[in-house]
Short mmCIF file of N, CA and C in Angstrom, two decimals:
data_model
loop_
_atom_site.label_atom_id
_atom_site.label_comp_id
_atom_site.label_asym_id
_atom_site.label_seq_id
_atom_site.Cartn_x
_atom_site.Cartn_y
_atom_site.Cartn_z
N MET A 1 -6.05 -8.02 -8.27
CA MET A 1 -5.61 -6.87 -9.06
C MET A 1 -6.66 -5.76 -9.03
N GLY A 2 -7.92 -6.10 -9.06
CA GLY A 2 -8.99 -5.11 -9.07
C GLY A 2 -9.01 -4.25 -7.81
N ALA A 3 -8.79 -4.89 -6.65
CA ALA A 3 -8.81 -4.14 -5.39
C ALA A 3 -7.60 -3.20 -5.30
N ALA A 4 -6.45 -3.68 -5.75
CA ALA A 4 -5.24 -2.85 -5.71
C ALA A 4 -5.40 -1.65 -6.63
N PHE A 5 -5.98 -1.85 -7.80
CA PHE A 5 -6.20 -0.75 -8.72
C PHE A 5 -7.18 0.26 -8.13
N GLN A 6 -8.20 -0.21 -7.46
CA GLN A 6 -9.18 0.68 -6.84
C GLN A 6 -8.54 1.52 -5.74
N ILE A 7 -7.65 0.91 -4.95
CA ILE A 7 -6.94 1.64 -3.90
C ILE A 7 -6.05 2.71 -4.53
N PHE A 8 -5.32 2.32 -5.58
CA PHE A 8 -4.45 3.26 -6.29
C PHE A 8 -5.26 4.43 -6.85
N LYS A 9 -6.39 4.13 -7.46
CA LYS A 9 -7.25 5.15 -8.05
C LYS A 9 -7.77 6.11 -6.97
N THR A 10 -8.15 5.58 -5.83
CA THR A 10 -8.63 6.41 -4.72
C THR A 10 -7.52 7.32 -4.20
N ARG A 11 -6.31 6.79 -4.08
CA ARG A 11 -5.18 7.61 -3.61
C ARG A 11 -4.85 8.72 -4.60
N MET A 12 -4.89 8.41 -5.89
CA MET A 12 -4.59 9.43 -6.90
C MET A 12 -5.65 10.54 -6.88
N LYS A 13 -6.90 10.17 -6.66
CA LYS A 13 -7.97 11.18 -6.57
C LYS A 13 -7.74 12.07 -5.35
N LYS A 14 -7.30 11.46 -4.24
CA LYS A 14 -7.02 12.22 -3.02
C LYS A 14 -5.85 13.18 -3.24
N ILE A 15 -4.81 12.72 -3.94
CA ILE A 15 -3.67 13.59 -4.22
C ILE A 15 -4.11 14.76 -5.09
N LYS A 16 -4.93 14.49 -6.10
CA LYS A 16 -5.42 15.56 -6.97
C LYS A 16 -6.23 16.58 -6.15
N GLU A 17 -7.07 16.08 -5.28
CA GLU A 17 -7.86 16.98 -4.42
C GLU A 17 -6.95 17.81 -3.52
N ASP A 18 -5.94 17.17 -2.95
CA ASP A 18 -5.02 17.88 -2.05
C ASP A 18 -4.22 18.96 -2.79
N ILE A 19 -3.90 18.73 -4.05
CA ILE A 19 -3.21 19.75 -4.85
C ILE A 19 -4.09 20.99 -4.96
N PHE A 20 -5.37 20.80 -5.24
CA PHE A 20 -6.29 21.94 -5.32
C PHE A 20 -6.47 22.62 -3.96
N VAL A 21 -6.48 21.83 -2.89
CA VAL A 21 -6.58 22.39 -1.54
C VAL A 21 -5.36 23.25 -1.23
N ILE A 22 -4.19 22.75 -1.60
CA ILE A 22 -2.96 23.52 -1.37
C ILE A 22 -2.96 24.81 -2.18
N ALA A 23 -3.44 24.73 -3.42
CA ALA A 23 -3.52 25.93 -4.25
C ALA A 23 -4.45 26.97 -3.62
N GLU A 24 -5.54 26.52 -3.02
CA GLU A 24 -6.45 27.44 -2.33
C GLU A 24 -5.83 27.95 -1.04
N ALA A 25 -5.14 27.08 -0.32
CA ALA A 25 -4.52 27.49 0.94
C ALA A 25 -3.46 28.56 0.71
N TYR A 26 -2.81 28.50 -0.44
CA TYR A 26 -1.80 29.51 -0.79
C TYR A 26 -2.41 30.91 -0.77
N LYS A 27 -3.65 31.03 -1.19
CA LYS A 27 -4.31 32.33 -1.29
C LYS A 27 -4.81 32.85 0.07
N HIS A 28 -4.90 31.96 1.04
CA HIS A 28 -5.46 32.33 2.34
C HIS A 28 -4.52 33.28 3.08
N PRO A 29 -5.05 34.34 3.70
CA PRO A 29 -4.19 35.31 4.39
C PRO A 29 -3.47 34.75 5.62
N ASP A 30 -3.97 33.67 6.20
CA ASP A 30 -3.32 33.10 7.39
C ASP A 30 -2.23 32.08 7.05
N THR A 31 -1.99 31.87 5.78
CA THR A 31 -0.95 30.92 5.38
C THR A 31 0.42 31.58 5.57
N PRO A 32 1.31 30.95 6.33
CA PRO A 32 2.64 31.53 6.55
C PRO A 32 3.42 31.63 5.24
N PHE A 33 4.35 32.57 5.20
CA PHE A 33 5.14 32.81 3.99
C PHE A 33 5.90 31.56 3.54
N TYR A 34 6.55 30.86 4.48
CA TYR A 34 7.32 29.67 4.12
C TYR A 34 6.42 28.57 3.54
N ALA A 35 5.18 28.49 4.04
CA ALA A 35 4.24 27.50 3.50
C ALA A 35 3.80 27.89 2.08
N LYS A 36 3.69 29.19 1.85
CA LYS A 36 3.35 29.65 0.49
C LYS A 36 4.46 29.28 -0.50
N LEU A 37 5.71 29.43 -0.08
CA LEU A 37 6.82 29.06 -0.96
C LEU A 37 6.80 27.57 -1.30
N ILE A 38 6.59 26.75 -0.28
CA ILE A 38 6.53 25.31 -0.51
C ILE A 38 5.33 24.96 -1.37
N ALA A 39 4.20 25.63 -1.13
CA ALA A 39 2.99 25.37 -1.92
C ALA A 39 3.22 25.69 -3.40
N ILE A 40 3.90 26.79 -3.67
CA ILE A 40 4.20 27.15 -5.06
C ILE A 40 5.02 26.04 -5.72
N ILE A 41 6.02 25.55 -5.02
CA ILE A 41 6.89 24.52 -5.57
C ILE A 41 6.12 23.23 -5.83
N VAL A 42 5.32 22.80 -4.86
CA VAL A 42 4.58 21.53 -4.99
C VAL A 42 3.54 21.61 -6.11
N VAL A 43 2.76 22.68 -6.13
CA VAL A 43 1.72 22.81 -7.16
C VAL A 43 2.35 22.95 -8.54
N ALA A 44 3.39 23.76 -8.64
CA ALA A 44 4.06 23.93 -9.94
C ALA A 44 4.64 22.60 -10.42
N TYR A 45 5.26 21.85 -9.53
CA TYR A 45 5.83 20.56 -9.91
C TYR A 45 4.75 19.58 -10.32
N ALA A 46 3.62 19.60 -9.61
CA ALA A 46 2.53 18.67 -9.93
C ALA A 46 1.94 18.94 -11.31
N PHE A 47 1.83 20.20 -11.69
CA PHE A 47 1.21 20.54 -12.98
C PHE A 47 2.22 20.75 -14.10
N SER A 48 3.49 20.74 -13.77
CA SER A 48 4.51 20.98 -14.78
C SER A 48 4.78 19.73 -15.60
N PRO A 49 4.95 19.90 -16.91
CA PRO A 49 5.33 18.75 -17.73
C PRO A 49 6.81 18.39 -17.59
N ILE A 50 7.56 19.24 -16.91
CA ILE A 50 9.00 19.01 -16.72
C ILE A 50 9.22 18.35 -15.36
N ASP A 51 9.91 17.22 -15.35
CA ASP A 51 10.18 16.47 -14.12
C ASP A 51 11.67 16.43 -13.84
N LEU A 52 12.02 16.11 -12.60
CA LEU A 52 13.43 15.91 -12.27
C LEU A 52 13.98 14.71 -13.04
N ILE A 53 13.17 13.65 -13.09
CA ILE A 53 13.52 12.46 -13.88
C ILE A 53 12.44 12.34 -14.96
N PRO A 54 12.79 12.44 -16.24
CA PRO A 54 11.78 12.38 -17.30
C PRO A 54 10.96 11.09 -17.25
N ASP A 55 9.68 11.21 -17.56
CA ASP A 55 8.76 10.07 -17.46
C ASP A 55 9.08 8.95 -18.44
N PHE A 56 9.81 9.24 -19.51
CA PHE A 56 10.10 8.18 -20.48
C PHE A 56 11.17 7.20 -19.97
N ILE A 57 11.84 7.52 -18.88
CA ILE A 57 12.80 6.59 -18.28
C ILE A 57 11.99 5.55 -17.50
N PRO A 58 12.12 4.28 -17.87
CA PRO A 58 11.29 3.24 -17.24
C PRO A 58 11.40 3.25 -15.72
N ILE A 59 10.29 3.11 -15.08
CA ILE A 59 10.10 3.03 -13.63
C ILE A 59 10.54 4.30 -12.91
N LEU A 60 11.78 4.70 -13.06
CA LEU A 60 12.29 5.89 -12.35
C LEU A 60 11.54 7.15 -12.76
N GLY A 61 11.09 7.22 -14.00
CA GLY A 61 10.42 8.41 -14.50
C GLY A 61 9.15 8.75 -13.74
N TYR A 62 8.45 7.72 -13.28
CA TYR A 62 7.22 7.97 -12.53
C TYR A 62 7.44 7.96 -11.03
N LEU A 63 8.56 7.41 -10.58
CA LEU A 63 8.81 7.35 -9.14
C LEU A 63 8.93 8.74 -8.52
N ASP A 64 9.54 9.68 -9.25
CA ASP A 64 9.65 11.02 -8.66
C ASP A 64 8.27 11.63 -8.46
N ASP A 65 7.35 11.40 -9.40
CA ASP A 65 5.99 11.92 -9.24
C ASP A 65 5.28 11.21 -8.09
N LEU A 66 5.49 9.92 -7.97
CA LEU A 66 4.80 9.14 -6.94
C LEU A 66 5.39 9.35 -5.54
N ILE A 67 6.58 9.92 -5.47
CA ILE A 67 7.21 10.14 -4.17
C ILE A 67 7.24 11.62 -3.80
N LEU A 68 7.72 12.47 -4.71
CA LEU A 68 7.93 13.88 -4.37
C LEU A 68 6.61 14.64 -4.14
N ILE A 69 5.64 14.43 -5.00
CA ILE A 69 4.38 15.16 -4.85
C ILE A 69 3.66 14.78 -3.55
N PRO A 70 3.47 13.47 -3.25
CA PRO A 70 2.84 13.14 -1.96
C PRO A 70 3.64 13.62 -0.75
N LEU A 71 4.98 13.60 -0.84
CA LEU A 71 5.79 14.12 0.28
C LEU A 71 5.57 15.62 0.47
N GLY A 72 5.53 16.35 -0.63
CA GLY A 72 5.26 17.79 -0.54
C GLY A 72 3.89 18.08 0.03
N ILE A 73 2.90 17.31 -0.41
CA ILE A 73 1.54 17.48 0.11
C ILE A 73 1.51 17.18 1.61
N ALA A 74 2.12 16.07 2.01
CA ALA A 74 2.13 15.70 3.44
C ALA A 74 2.80 16.78 4.28
N LEU A 75 3.92 17.31 3.79
CA LEU A 75 4.61 18.37 4.51
C LEU A 75 3.72 19.59 4.67
N LEU A 76 3.09 19.99 3.59
CA LEU A 76 2.23 21.18 3.65
C LEU A 76 1.03 20.97 4.56
N LEU A 77 0.42 19.80 4.51
CA LEU A 77 -0.74 19.55 5.37
C LEU A 77 -0.34 19.53 6.84
N LYS A 78 0.93 19.28 7.14
CA LYS A 78 1.39 19.33 8.52
C LYS A 78 1.71 20.76 8.98
N ILE A 79 2.22 21.60 8.07
CA ILE A 79 2.63 22.95 8.49
C ILE A 79 1.54 24.00 8.32
N LEU A 80 0.53 23.71 7.50
CA LEU A 80 -0.56 24.68 7.34
C LEU A 80 -1.46 24.65 8.57
N PRO A 81 -1.96 25.80 8.99
CA PRO A 81 -2.93 25.82 10.10
C PRO A 81 -4.19 25.03 9.73
N ASP A 82 -4.76 24.35 10.73
CA ASP A 82 -5.94 23.50 10.47
C ASP A 82 -7.10 24.28 9.88
N HIS A 83 -7.33 25.50 10.37
CA HIS A 83 -8.47 26.26 9.86
C HIS A 83 -8.26 26.65 8.38
N VAL A 84 -7.03 26.82 7.97
CA VAL A 84 -6.74 27.14 6.57
C VAL A 84 -7.05 25.92 5.71
N ILE A 85 -6.65 24.74 6.17
CA ILE A 85 -6.92 23.51 5.41
C ILE A 85 -8.42 23.29 5.30
N GLN A 86 -9.14 23.43 6.41
CA GLN A 86 -10.60 23.21 6.39
C GLN A 86 -11.29 24.21 5.46
N HIS A 87 -10.89 25.47 5.54
CA HIS A 87 -11.47 26.50 4.68
C HIS A 87 -11.18 26.18 3.21
N SER A 88 -9.97 25.76 2.93
CA SER A 88 -9.58 25.45 1.55
C SER A 88 -10.32 24.23 1.02
N ARG A 89 -10.50 23.20 1.86
CA ARG A 89 -11.25 22.01 1.44
C ARG A 89 -12.70 22.38 1.10
N LYS A 90 -13.30 23.22 1.94
CA LYS A 90 -14.68 23.64 1.68
C LYS A 90 -14.77 24.44 0.39
N LYS A 91 -13.80 25.30 0.16
CA LYS A 91 -13.80 26.13 -1.04
C LYS A 91 -13.64 25.27 -2.30
N VAL A 92 -12.75 24.29 -2.25
CA VAL A 92 -12.55 23.40 -3.40
C VAL A 92 -13.82 22.60 -3.66
N ALA A 93 -14.45 22.10 -2.60
CA ALA A 93 -15.69 21.33 -2.77
C ALA A 93 -16.81 22.20 -3.33
N ALA A 94 -16.88 23.45 -2.89
CA ALA A 94 -17.94 24.35 -3.34
C ALA A 94 -17.77 24.78 -4.79
N THR A 95 -16.53 24.92 -5.24
CA THR A 95 -16.30 25.37 -6.61
C THR A 95 -16.42 24.23 -7.61
N GLY A 96 -16.36 22.99 -7.15
CA GLY A 96 -16.48 21.85 -8.05
C GLY A 96 -15.25 21.64 -8.92
N LYS A 97 -14.10 22.16 -8.49
CA LYS A 97 -12.88 22.01 -9.29
C LYS A 97 -12.51 20.55 -9.49
N MET A 98 -12.82 19.71 -8.54
CA MET A 98 -12.47 18.30 -8.66
C MET A 98 -13.30 17.59 -9.72
N LYS A 99 -14.46 18.12 -10.03
CA LYS A 99 -15.33 17.45 -11.00
C LYS A 99 -15.10 17.93 -12.42
N GLN A 100 -14.35 19.01 -12.56
CA GLN A 100 -14.11 19.56 -13.90
C GLN A 100 -13.05 18.75 -14.61
N ASN A 101 -13.29 18.51 -15.88
CA ASN A 101 -12.26 17.92 -16.74
C ASN A 101 -11.77 19.03 -17.65
N ASN A 102 -10.49 19.22 -17.68
CA ASN A 102 -9.95 20.27 -18.51
C ASN A 102 -9.51 19.69 -19.85
N TRP A 103 -10.49 19.53 -20.73
CA TRP A 103 -10.23 18.93 -22.04
C TRP A 103 -9.38 19.85 -22.91
N ILE A 104 -9.55 21.13 -22.76
CA ILE A 104 -8.78 22.06 -23.58
C ILE A 104 -7.29 21.92 -23.28
N ALA A 105 -6.93 21.90 -22.01
CA ALA A 105 -5.52 21.74 -21.64
C ALA A 105 -4.99 20.39 -22.10
N GLY A 106 -5.79 19.35 -21.97
CA GLY A 106 -5.37 18.02 -22.42
C GLY A 106 -5.12 17.98 -23.91
N VAL A 107 -6.03 18.56 -24.67
CA VAL A 107 -5.87 18.58 -26.13
C VAL A 107 -4.66 19.42 -26.51
N LEU A 108 -4.48 20.55 -25.84
CA LEU A 108 -3.33 21.41 -26.13
C LEU A 108 -2.01 20.68 -25.88
N ILE A 109 -1.92 19.96 -24.77
CA ILE A 109 -0.70 19.20 -24.46
C ILE A 109 -0.45 18.13 -25.52
N ILE A 110 -1.49 17.43 -25.94
CA ILE A 110 -1.35 16.40 -26.98
C ILE A 110 -0.89 17.02 -28.29
N VAL A 111 -1.46 18.17 -28.65
CA VAL A 111 -1.06 18.84 -29.89
C VAL A 111 0.40 19.27 -29.83
N VAL A 112 0.82 19.83 -28.71
CA VAL A 112 2.22 20.26 -28.58
C VAL A 112 3.16 19.06 -28.70
N TRP A 113 2.83 17.94 -28.04
CA TRP A 113 3.67 16.75 -28.14
C TRP A 113 3.67 16.20 -29.56
N ALA A 114 2.53 16.21 -30.23
CA ALA A 114 2.46 15.72 -31.61
C ALA A 114 3.31 16.59 -32.53
N LEU A 115 3.24 17.90 -32.36
CA LEU A 115 4.06 18.79 -33.17
C LEU A 115 5.56 18.59 -32.90
N LEU A 116 5.89 18.41 -31.65
CA LEU A 116 7.29 18.15 -31.29
C LEU A 116 7.77 16.85 -31.92
N LEU A 117 6.96 15.81 -31.84
CA LEU A 117 7.31 14.53 -32.44
C LEU A 117 7.46 14.67 -33.96
N TYR A 118 6.54 15.38 -34.60
CA TYR A 118 6.62 15.61 -36.04
C TYR A 118 7.91 16.35 -36.40
N TRP A 119 8.22 17.39 -35.63
CA TRP A 119 9.44 18.16 -35.89
C TRP A 119 10.69 17.29 -35.74
N MET A 120 10.70 16.43 -34.71
CA MET A 120 11.85 15.55 -34.51
C MET A 120 12.01 14.57 -35.67
N VAL A 121 10.93 13.94 -36.09
CA VAL A 121 10.99 12.98 -37.20
C VAL A 121 11.38 13.70 -38.48
N ASP A 122 10.81 14.86 -38.72
CA ASP A 122 11.14 15.63 -39.91
C ASP A 122 12.61 16.04 -39.92
N SER A 123 13.13 16.44 -38.78
CA SER A 123 14.54 16.82 -38.67
C SER A 123 15.45 15.63 -38.93
N ILE A 124 15.09 14.49 -38.38
CA ILE A 124 15.91 13.29 -38.58
C ILE A 124 15.93 12.91 -40.07
N THR A 125 14.77 12.93 -40.70
CA THR A 125 14.74 12.57 -42.13
C THR A 125 15.48 13.62 -42.97
N TYR A 126 15.37 14.88 -42.60
CA TYR A 126 16.06 15.93 -43.33
C TYR A 126 17.57 15.74 -43.26
N PHE A 127 18.09 15.51 -42.05
CA PHE A 127 19.52 15.36 -41.89
C PHE A 127 20.03 14.04 -42.47
N SER A 128 19.20 13.01 -42.43
CA SER A 128 19.66 11.73 -43.01
C SER A 128 19.70 11.84 -44.53
N ASP A 129 18.81 12.63 -45.14
CA ASP A 129 18.84 12.85 -46.59
C ASP A 129 20.07 13.65 -46.99
N LYS A 130 20.49 14.59 -46.16
CA LYS A 130 21.64 15.45 -46.46
C LYS A 130 22.95 14.65 -46.42
N THR A 131 23.01 13.69 -45.51
CA THR A 131 24.25 12.92 -45.35
C THR A 131 24.35 11.78 -46.35
N ALA A 132 23.25 11.37 -46.93
CA ALA A 132 23.27 10.23 -47.86
C ALA A 132 23.70 10.60 -49.25
#
């Protein structure tokens, strides 16, 4: 189990790095227009809290993330010019984006979900009191 988890962790780190590389490649002047469109879709989907299949659905909820994002990354890495990919990898490594933890965004997401959950529970209790 330990080796499988380590492999999974390494792949997830690589996917995260590739997302940042794609975001940098989008800005490069040699990136073709069609690749920019695909890059926007892949990066937006990777960072979006909205999924095609919601994550709360057992197994299927995470399958779309585990399949669609790597497929989009693989497609982009095939259609982007090699020099754009290399330039983008160097830029991501130089900026240290992979080492940054965005605690503010994480806390903000947790607060929004907590408020949403509170609102849902409060609404349920409010309506159940009205009907009783």
